[in-house]
XYZ file of C-alpha atoms in Angstrom:
574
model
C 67.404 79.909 78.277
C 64.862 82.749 78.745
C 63.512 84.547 75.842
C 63.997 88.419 75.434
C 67.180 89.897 76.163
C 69.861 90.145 78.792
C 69.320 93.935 79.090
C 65.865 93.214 80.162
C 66.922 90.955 82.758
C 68.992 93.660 84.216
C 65.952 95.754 84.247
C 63.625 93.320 85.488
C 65.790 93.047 88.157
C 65.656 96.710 89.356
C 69.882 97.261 89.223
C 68.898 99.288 86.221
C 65.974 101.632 84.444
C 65.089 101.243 80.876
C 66.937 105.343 80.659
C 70.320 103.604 81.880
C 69.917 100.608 79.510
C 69.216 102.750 76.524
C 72.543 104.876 77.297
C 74.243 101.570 78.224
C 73.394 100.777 73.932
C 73.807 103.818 72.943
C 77.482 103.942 73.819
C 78.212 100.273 72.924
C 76.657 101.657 69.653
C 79.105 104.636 69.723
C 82.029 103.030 70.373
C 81.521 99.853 68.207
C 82.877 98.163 70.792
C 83.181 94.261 70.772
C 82.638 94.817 74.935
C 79.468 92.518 75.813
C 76.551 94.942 77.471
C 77.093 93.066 81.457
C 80.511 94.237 80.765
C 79.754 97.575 79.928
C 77.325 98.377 82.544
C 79.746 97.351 84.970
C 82.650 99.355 83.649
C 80.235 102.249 83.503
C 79.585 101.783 87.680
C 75.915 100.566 86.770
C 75.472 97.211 88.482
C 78.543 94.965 90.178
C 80.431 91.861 88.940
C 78.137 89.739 90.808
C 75.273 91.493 89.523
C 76.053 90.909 86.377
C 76.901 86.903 86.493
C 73.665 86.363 88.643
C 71.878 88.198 85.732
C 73.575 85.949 83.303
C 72.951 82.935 84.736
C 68.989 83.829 85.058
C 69.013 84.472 81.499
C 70.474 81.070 80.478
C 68.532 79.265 83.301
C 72.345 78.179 85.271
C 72.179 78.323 88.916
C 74.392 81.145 90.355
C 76.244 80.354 93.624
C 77.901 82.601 95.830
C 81.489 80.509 96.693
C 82.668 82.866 99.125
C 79.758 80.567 101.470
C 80.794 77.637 100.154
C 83.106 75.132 102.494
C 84.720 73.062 99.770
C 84.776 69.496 100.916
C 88.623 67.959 100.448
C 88.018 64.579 98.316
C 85.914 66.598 95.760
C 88.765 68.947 94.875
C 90.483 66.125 94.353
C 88.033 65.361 91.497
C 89.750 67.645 89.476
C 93.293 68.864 88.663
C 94.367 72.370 89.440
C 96.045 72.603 86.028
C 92.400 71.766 85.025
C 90.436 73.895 87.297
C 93.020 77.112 86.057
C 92.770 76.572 82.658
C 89.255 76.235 82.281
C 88.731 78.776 85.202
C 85.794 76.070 87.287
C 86.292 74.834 90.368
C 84.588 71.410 91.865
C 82.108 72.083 94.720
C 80.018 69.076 95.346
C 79.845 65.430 94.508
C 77.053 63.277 94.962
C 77.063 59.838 93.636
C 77.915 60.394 89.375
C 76.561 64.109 89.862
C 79.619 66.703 89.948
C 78.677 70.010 90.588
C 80.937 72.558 88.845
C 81.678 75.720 89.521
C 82.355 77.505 86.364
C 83.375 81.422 85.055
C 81.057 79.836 81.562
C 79.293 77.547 82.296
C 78.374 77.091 78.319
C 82.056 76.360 77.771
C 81.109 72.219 76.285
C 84.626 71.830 75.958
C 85.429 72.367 79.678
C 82.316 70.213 80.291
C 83.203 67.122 77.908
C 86.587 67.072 79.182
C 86.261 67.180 82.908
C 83.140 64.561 82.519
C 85.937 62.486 80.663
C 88.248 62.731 83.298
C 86.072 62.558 86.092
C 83.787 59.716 84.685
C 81.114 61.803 86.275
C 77.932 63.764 85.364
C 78.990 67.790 84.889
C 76.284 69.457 86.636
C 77.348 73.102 85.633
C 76.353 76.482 88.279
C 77.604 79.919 87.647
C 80.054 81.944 89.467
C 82.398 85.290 89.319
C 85.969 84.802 88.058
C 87.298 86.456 90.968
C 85.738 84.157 93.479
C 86.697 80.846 91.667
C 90.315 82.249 91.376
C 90.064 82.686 95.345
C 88.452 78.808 95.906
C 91.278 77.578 93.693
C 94.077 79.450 95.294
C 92.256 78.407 98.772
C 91.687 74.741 98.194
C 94.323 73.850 95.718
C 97.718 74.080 98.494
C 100.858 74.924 96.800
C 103.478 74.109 99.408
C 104.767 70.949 98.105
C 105.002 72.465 94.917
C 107.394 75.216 96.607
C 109.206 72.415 98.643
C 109.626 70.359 95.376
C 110.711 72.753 92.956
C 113.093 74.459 95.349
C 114.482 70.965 96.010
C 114.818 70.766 91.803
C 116.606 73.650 91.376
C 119.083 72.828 93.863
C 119.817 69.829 92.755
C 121.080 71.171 89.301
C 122.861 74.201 91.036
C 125.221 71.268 93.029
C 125.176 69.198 89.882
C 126.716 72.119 88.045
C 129.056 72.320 91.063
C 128.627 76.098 91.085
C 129.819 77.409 94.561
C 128.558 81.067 94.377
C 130.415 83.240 96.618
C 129.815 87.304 97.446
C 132.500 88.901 97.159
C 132.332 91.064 94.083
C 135.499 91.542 93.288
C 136.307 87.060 93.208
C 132.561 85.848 92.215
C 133.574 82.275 90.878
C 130.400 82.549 88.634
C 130.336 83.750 85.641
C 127.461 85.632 83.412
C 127.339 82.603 80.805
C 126.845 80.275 83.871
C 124.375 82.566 84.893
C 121.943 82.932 81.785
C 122.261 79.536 81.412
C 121.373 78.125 85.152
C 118.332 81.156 85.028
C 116.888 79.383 81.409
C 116.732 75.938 83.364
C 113.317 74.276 83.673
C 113.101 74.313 87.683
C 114.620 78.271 87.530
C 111.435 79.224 85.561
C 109.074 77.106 87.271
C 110.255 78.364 90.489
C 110.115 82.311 89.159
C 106.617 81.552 88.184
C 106.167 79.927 90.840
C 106.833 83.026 93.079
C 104.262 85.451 90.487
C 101.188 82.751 90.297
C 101.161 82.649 94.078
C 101.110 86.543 94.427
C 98.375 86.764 92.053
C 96.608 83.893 94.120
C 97.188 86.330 97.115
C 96.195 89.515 95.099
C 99.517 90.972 96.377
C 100.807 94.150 94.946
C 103.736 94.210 95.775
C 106.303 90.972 95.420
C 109.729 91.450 97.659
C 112.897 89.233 96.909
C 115.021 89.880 99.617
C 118.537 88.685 99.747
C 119.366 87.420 103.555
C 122.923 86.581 104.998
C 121.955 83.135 105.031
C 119.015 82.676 102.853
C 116.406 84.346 100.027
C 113.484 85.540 101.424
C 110.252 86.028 99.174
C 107.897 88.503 100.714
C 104.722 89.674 99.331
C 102.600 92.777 99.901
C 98.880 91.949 100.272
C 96.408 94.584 101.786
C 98.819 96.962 102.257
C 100.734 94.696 104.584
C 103.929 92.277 104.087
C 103.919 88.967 104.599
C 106.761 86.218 104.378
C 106.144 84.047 101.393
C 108.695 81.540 101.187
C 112.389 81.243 102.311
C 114.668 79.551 99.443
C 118.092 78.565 99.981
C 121.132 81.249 99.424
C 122.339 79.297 96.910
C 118.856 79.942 94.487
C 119.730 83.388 95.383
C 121.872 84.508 91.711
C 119.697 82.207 89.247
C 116.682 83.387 90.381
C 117.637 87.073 90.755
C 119.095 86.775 87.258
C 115.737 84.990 85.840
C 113.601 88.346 86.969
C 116.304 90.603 85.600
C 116.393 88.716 82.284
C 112.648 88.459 82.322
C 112.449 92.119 82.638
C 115.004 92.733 79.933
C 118.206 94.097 83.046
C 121.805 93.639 82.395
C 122.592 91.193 84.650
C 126.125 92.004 84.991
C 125.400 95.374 86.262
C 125.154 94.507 90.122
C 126.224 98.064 92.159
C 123.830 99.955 90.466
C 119.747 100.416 90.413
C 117.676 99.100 87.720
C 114.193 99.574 86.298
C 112.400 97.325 84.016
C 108.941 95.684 82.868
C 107.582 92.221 82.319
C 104.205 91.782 80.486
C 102.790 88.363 81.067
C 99.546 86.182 81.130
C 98.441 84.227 84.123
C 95.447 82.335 84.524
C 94.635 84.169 80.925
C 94.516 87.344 82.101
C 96.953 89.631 81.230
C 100.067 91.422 83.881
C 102.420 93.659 83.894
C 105.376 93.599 86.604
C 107.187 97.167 87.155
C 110.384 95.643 88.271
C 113.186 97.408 90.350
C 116.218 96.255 91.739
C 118.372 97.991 94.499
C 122.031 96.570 95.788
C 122.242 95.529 99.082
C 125.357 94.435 101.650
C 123.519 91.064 100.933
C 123.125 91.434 97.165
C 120.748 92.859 95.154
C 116.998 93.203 96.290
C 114.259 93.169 93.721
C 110.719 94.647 94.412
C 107.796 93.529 91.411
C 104.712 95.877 91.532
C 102.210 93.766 90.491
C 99.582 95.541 87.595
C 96.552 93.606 86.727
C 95.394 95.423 83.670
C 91.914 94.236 83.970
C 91.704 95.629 87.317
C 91.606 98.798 86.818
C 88.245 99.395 85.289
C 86.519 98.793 88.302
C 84.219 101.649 87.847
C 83.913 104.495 90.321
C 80.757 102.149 92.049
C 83.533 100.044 93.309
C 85.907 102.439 95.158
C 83.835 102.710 98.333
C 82.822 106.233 97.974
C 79.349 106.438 100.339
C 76.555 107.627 97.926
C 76.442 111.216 99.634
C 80.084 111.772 98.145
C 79.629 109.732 95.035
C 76.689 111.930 93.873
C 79.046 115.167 94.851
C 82.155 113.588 92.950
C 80.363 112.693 89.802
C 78.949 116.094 89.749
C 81.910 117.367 89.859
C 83.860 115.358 87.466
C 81.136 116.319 84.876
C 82.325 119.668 84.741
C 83.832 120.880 81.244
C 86.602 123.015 82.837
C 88.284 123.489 86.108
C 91.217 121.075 88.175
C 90.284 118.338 89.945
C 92.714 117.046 92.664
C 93.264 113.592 94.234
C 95.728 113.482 96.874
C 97.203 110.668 99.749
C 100.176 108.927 100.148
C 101.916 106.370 97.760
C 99.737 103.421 97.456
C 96.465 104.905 98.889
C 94.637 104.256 95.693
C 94.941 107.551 93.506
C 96.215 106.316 90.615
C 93.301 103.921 90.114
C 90.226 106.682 91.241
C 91.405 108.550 88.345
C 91.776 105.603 85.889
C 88.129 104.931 87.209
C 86.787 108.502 86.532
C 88.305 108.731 82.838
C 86.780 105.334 82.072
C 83.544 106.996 83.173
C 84.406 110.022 81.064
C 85.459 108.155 78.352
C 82.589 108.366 75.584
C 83.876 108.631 72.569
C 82.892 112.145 72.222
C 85.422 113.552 73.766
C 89.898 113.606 73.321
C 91.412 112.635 76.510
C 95.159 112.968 77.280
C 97.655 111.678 80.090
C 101.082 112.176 80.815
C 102.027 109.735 83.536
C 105.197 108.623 85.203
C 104.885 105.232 84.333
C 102.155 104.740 82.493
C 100.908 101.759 84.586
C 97.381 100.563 82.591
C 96.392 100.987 79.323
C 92.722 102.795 78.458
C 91.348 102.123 74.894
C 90.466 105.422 73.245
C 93.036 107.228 75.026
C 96.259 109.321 74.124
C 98.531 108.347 76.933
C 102.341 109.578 77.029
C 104.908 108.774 79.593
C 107.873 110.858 80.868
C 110.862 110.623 79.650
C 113.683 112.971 81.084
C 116.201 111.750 78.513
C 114.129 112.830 75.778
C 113.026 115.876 78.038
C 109.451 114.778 77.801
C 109.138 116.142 81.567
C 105.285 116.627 83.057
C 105.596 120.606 82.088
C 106.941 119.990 78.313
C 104.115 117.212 77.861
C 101.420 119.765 79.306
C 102.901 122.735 76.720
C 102.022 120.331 73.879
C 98.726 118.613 75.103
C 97.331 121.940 74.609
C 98.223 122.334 70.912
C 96.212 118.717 70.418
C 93.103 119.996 70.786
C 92.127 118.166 74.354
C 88.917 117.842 76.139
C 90.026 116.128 79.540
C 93.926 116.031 80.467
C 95.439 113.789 82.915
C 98.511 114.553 85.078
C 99.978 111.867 86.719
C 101.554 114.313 89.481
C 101.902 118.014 89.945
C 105.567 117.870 91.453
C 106.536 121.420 90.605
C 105.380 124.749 90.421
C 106.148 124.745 85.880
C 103.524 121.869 86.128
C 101.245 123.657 88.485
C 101.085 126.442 86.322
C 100.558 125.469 82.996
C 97.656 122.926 84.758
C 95.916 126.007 85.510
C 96.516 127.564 82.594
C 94.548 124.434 80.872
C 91.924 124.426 83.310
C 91.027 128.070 82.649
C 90.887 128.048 79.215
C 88.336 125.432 78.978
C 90.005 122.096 80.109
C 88.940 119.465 82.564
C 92.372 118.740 84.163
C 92.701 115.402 86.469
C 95.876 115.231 88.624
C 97.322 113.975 91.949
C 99.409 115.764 95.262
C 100.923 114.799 98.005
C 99.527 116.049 101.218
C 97.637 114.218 104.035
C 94.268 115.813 103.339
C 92.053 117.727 101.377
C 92.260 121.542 102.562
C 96.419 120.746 103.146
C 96.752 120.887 98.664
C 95.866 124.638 98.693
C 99.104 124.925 101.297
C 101.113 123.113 99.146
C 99.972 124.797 95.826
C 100.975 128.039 97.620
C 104.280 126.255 98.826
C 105.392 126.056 95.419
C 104.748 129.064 94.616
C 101.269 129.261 93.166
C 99.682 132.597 93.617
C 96.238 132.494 95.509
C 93.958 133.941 93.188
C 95.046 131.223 90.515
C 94.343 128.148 92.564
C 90.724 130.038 93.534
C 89.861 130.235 90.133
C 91.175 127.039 88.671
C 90.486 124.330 91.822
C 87.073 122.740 91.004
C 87.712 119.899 94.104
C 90.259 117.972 95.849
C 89.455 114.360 97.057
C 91.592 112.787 99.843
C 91.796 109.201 100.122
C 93.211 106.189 101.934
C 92.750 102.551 101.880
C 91.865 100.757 104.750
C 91.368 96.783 105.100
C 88.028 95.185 105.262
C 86.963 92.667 107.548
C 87.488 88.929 106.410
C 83.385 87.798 105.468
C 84.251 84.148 106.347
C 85.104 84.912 109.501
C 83.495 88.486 110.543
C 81.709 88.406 114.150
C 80.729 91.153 116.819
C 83.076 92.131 119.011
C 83.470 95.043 121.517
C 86.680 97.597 121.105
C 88.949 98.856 123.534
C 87.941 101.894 125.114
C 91.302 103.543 124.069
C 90.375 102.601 120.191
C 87.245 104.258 121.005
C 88.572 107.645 122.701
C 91.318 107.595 119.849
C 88.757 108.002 117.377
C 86.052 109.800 118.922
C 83.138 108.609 119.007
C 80.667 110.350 120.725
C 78.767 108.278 123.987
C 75.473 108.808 121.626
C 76.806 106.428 119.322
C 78.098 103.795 121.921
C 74.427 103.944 123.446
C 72.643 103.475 120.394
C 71.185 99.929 120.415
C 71.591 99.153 116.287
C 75.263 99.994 116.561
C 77.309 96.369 116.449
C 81.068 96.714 115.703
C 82.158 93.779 113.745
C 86.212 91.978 113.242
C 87.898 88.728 111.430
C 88.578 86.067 114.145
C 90.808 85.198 111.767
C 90.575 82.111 109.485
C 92.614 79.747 106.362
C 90.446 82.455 103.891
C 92.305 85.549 105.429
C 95.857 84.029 106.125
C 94.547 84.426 110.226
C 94.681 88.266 109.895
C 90.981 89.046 110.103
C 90.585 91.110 107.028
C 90.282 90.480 103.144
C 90.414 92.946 100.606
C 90.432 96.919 100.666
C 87.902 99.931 100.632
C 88.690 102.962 99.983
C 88.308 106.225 102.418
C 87.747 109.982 101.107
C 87.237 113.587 102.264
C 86.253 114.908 99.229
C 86.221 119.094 99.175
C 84.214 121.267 97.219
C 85.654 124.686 96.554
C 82.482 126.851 97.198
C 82.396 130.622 97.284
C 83.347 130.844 101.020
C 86.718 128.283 100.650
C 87.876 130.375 97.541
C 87.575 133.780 99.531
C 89.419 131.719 102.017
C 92.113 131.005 99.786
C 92.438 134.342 98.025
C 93.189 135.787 101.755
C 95.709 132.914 101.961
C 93.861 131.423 105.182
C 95.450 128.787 107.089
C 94.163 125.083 106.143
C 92.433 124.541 109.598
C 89.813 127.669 108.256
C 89.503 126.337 104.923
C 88.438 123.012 106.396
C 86.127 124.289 108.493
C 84.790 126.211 105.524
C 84.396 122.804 103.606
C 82.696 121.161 106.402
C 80.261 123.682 106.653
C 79.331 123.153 103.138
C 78.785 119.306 103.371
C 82.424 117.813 103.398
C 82.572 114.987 105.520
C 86.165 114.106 106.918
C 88.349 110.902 106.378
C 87.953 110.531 110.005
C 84.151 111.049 108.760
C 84.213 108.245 106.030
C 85.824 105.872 108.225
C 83.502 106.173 111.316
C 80.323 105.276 108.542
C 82.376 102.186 107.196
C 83.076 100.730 110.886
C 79.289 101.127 111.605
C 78.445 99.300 108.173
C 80.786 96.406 109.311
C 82.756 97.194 106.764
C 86.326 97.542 108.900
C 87.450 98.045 112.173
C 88.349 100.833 114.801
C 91.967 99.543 114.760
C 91.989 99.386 111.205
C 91.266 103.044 110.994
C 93.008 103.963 113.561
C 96.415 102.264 111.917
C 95.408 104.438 108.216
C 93.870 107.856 109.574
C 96.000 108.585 113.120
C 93.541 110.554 114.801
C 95.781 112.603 117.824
């Protein structure tokens, strides 16, 4: 192990100056928080994951090995169990003669050590990697279709054994609700439902389907923004299964014709989930949709969103503004919810009281007030606002301005000294001041109150296991516009996924986020007092430095990062 401390590895290795370190232990001092220092500097956007484990293993003289360029040999994962390799979070990478070479999340962990050397009968020869990247060698080496195949098989051996015949006809269903909780609390039931969350969380889907079918049960699962058939289980798992989620998520299962919401918290691979589960009736039966939460996930910092370092350096200006609204806007699932969980973990010092109202309140923040609506209770986004104020806040966070009360008491807050974060609807960044002004917001409020909208959307990236040079259509290219100066330039490669086992054959792996992030200068506000259509305001912007989504995605497809078609399928360019 090296002498001195990790914090001056960090340095040493130029991801950090001695200024950010002492601010880094200043906060952890602040705070007394039990959060390690790598930790720290990586929720505060500092360094990166990988960063911080190569660091680590420097400082206690482990190896660090980058597994995404690793091609895992067969016969050594069969060296050790996947019940192993999950538990104690290592995977097996090499094995020459008594020498195994481990992969490992700790690689100090003597326990994982002793008992894989008993096992194995072999030499441990520990290396360091991330978490995320052993999770994704033991999800792509470890195959799980036989365990599908055989606990599918299991469960419908006990259905016929209980000689249930299950039939759809709601008014004559021959099973009852005591036959049901019981068949759903069966061994193969619940290894079958856990079955169906391990391998989304394998995927990283976020999104799980379970789709009732004339004839069968599909599983689907959202991964990248796109779904993909899981697995396809017999009709006749159809009702235990359905009725394992619905118990799991606390649902009467005897209410079938109408919608349900729910939750289920749970731990997987020891890290800790929530499901937002919802269930719909269909001609087939009901469907039920799990949004997937990983609550560790969402302090990725704002280093890790994708913002280019031209916007990043405008954004965090701007969030460090005491007063004023700050807007993020795009369609469901482009991403907003977790930007602004990313900027009020930035903001989040200590020294300051922070407030959400959120409908749901999806992840969990230490040091923060959060509140959820509750229209029952009459705990709408406008009532929450009203009493925010009285609580003396600092930052407030509103999980959606849907209505012109909300609007309105926002900018109330932001002009009386408030740093208000919230999220819109529209398809850009110069379209919010339309729909502010749609709802009835009068123009010389929004001028005053709108500190900067960012516009975002997610877009794939390309598969690194697979990623090689490839020329685009000439209709991709006109779509998009590039300019013939670009084409002509002799540094400009444009990169895909061939498609490979890594990236299910699709090419891609992963998402980045795009942004058009708006400023509101002195021209844009003069704009908006005169009530100027959006086309002038965003010409305003772009004067003053904004660059467009259309912008942001052009940069990432020179990087490598994605593709023309990939952009051209999130940002339709006309």
């Amino acid at each position: 192990m090296k002498t001195g401390t990790i914090g001056e590895i960090f340095v040493e290795s130029g991801l950090i100056t001695d200024e950010q370190l002492e601010v880094a232990l200043d906060n952890q001092r602040q705070l007394k928080t039990k959060e390690l220092l790598g930790d720290l500097l990586v929720s505060m956007g500092l360094i990166t994951e990988r960063d911080r484990v190569r660091c680590l293993g420097e400082y206690w003289s482990v190896p660090y090995v980058e597994l995404t360029d690793y091609q895992i040999d067969p016969d050594v994962t069969k060296t050790v169990t996947q019940e192993l390799a999950r538990r104690y979070k290592v995977v097996p990478i090499s094995c020459h003669g008594t020498k195994l070479t481990l992969a490992m999340k700790n690689p100090l962990d003597v326990f994982a050590i002793d008992e894989i050397r008993l096992i194995t009968g072999k030499e441990v020869d520990p290396v360091i990697s991330t978490e995320e990247d052993i999770l994704n060698a033991i999800a792509h080496n470890y195959k799980t279709e036989s365990n599908v195949s055989d606990t599918v098989t299991e469960v419908m051996k006990d259905l016929e054994e209980a000689q249930i015949m299950i039939t759809h006809d709601e008014d004559d269903e021959a099973i009852s609700i005591e036959q049901l909780k019981e068949l759903s609390d069966d061994a193969p039931v619940i290894r079958l439902a856990n079955l169906i969350i391990s391998r989304a969380i394998a995927d990283k889907a976020s999104d799980i389907h379970i789709q009732p079918a004339k004839d069968s049960l599909k599983v689907r699962y959202r991964v990248d923004g796109i779904l993909y058939d899981g697995m396809t289980l017999p009709k006749r798992a159809q009702a235990p299964i359905l009725s394992r989620f619905k118990i799991m998520a606390d649902m009467d299962i005897a209410e079938k014709r109408a919608p349900q919401d729910g939750r289920i918290s749970a731990t997987v691979e020891g890290k800790p989930y929530d499901f937002r589960v919802s269930t719909l009736p269909g001609v087939f039966g009901e469907k039920i949709v799990m949004r997937v939460l990983d609550k560790s996930s969402i302090s990725v910092g704002l280093s890790k969103l994708g913002l280019l370092p031209y916007t990043m350096e405008m954004f965090e200006s701007m969030i460090s503004r005491t007063y004023g609204i700050i807007l993020v806007t795009g369609p469901t699932g482009s991403g907003k919810s977790t930007t602004l969980y990313s900027v009020l973990s930035k903001l989040n010092s200590g020294e300051k009281n922070i407030l959400t109202i959120e409908d749901p309140v999806e992840y969990e923040l230490a040091g923060i007030t959060q509140s959820q609506v509750n229209n029952r209770a009459n705990m709408t986004f406008a009532n929450a606002l009203r009493a925010m104020l009285r609580q003396d806040p600092n930052i407030i966070m509103v999980g959606e301005i849907r209505d012109s009360e909300t609007a309105l008491i926002a900018i109330e807050a932001a002009l009386t000294g408030h740093l208000v974060l919230s999220t819109l609807h529209t398809n850009d960044a110069p379209g919010s001041v339309s729909r502010l002004l749609d709802m009835g917001v009068e123009s010389f409020l929004i001028a005053s109150s709108i500190a900067g909208v960012l516009a975002q959307r997610l877009l794939r990236t390309v598969c690194v296991k697979c990623k090689e040079p490839y020329k685009p259509p000439p209709d991709a290219i006109k779509r998009l516009g590039i300019s013939s100066e670009i084409l002509d330039r002799s540094d400009v490669t444009f990169f895909r996924g061939r498609g490979c086992d890594y990236c299910k054959g699709s090419g891609y792996k992963g998402r980045t986020g795009v942004y058009e992030l708006m400023p509101v200068t002195d021209k844009v506000r003069e704009l908006i007092l005169a009530r100027a259509s959006s086309y002038a305001i965003r010409e305003a912007a772009i004067e003053a430095g904004m660059h467009t989504l259309k912008d942001d995605a052009m940069e990432k497809i020179l990087l490598g990062i994605t593709t023309l078609e990939e952009s051209l399928r999130v940002i339709y360019s006309g």
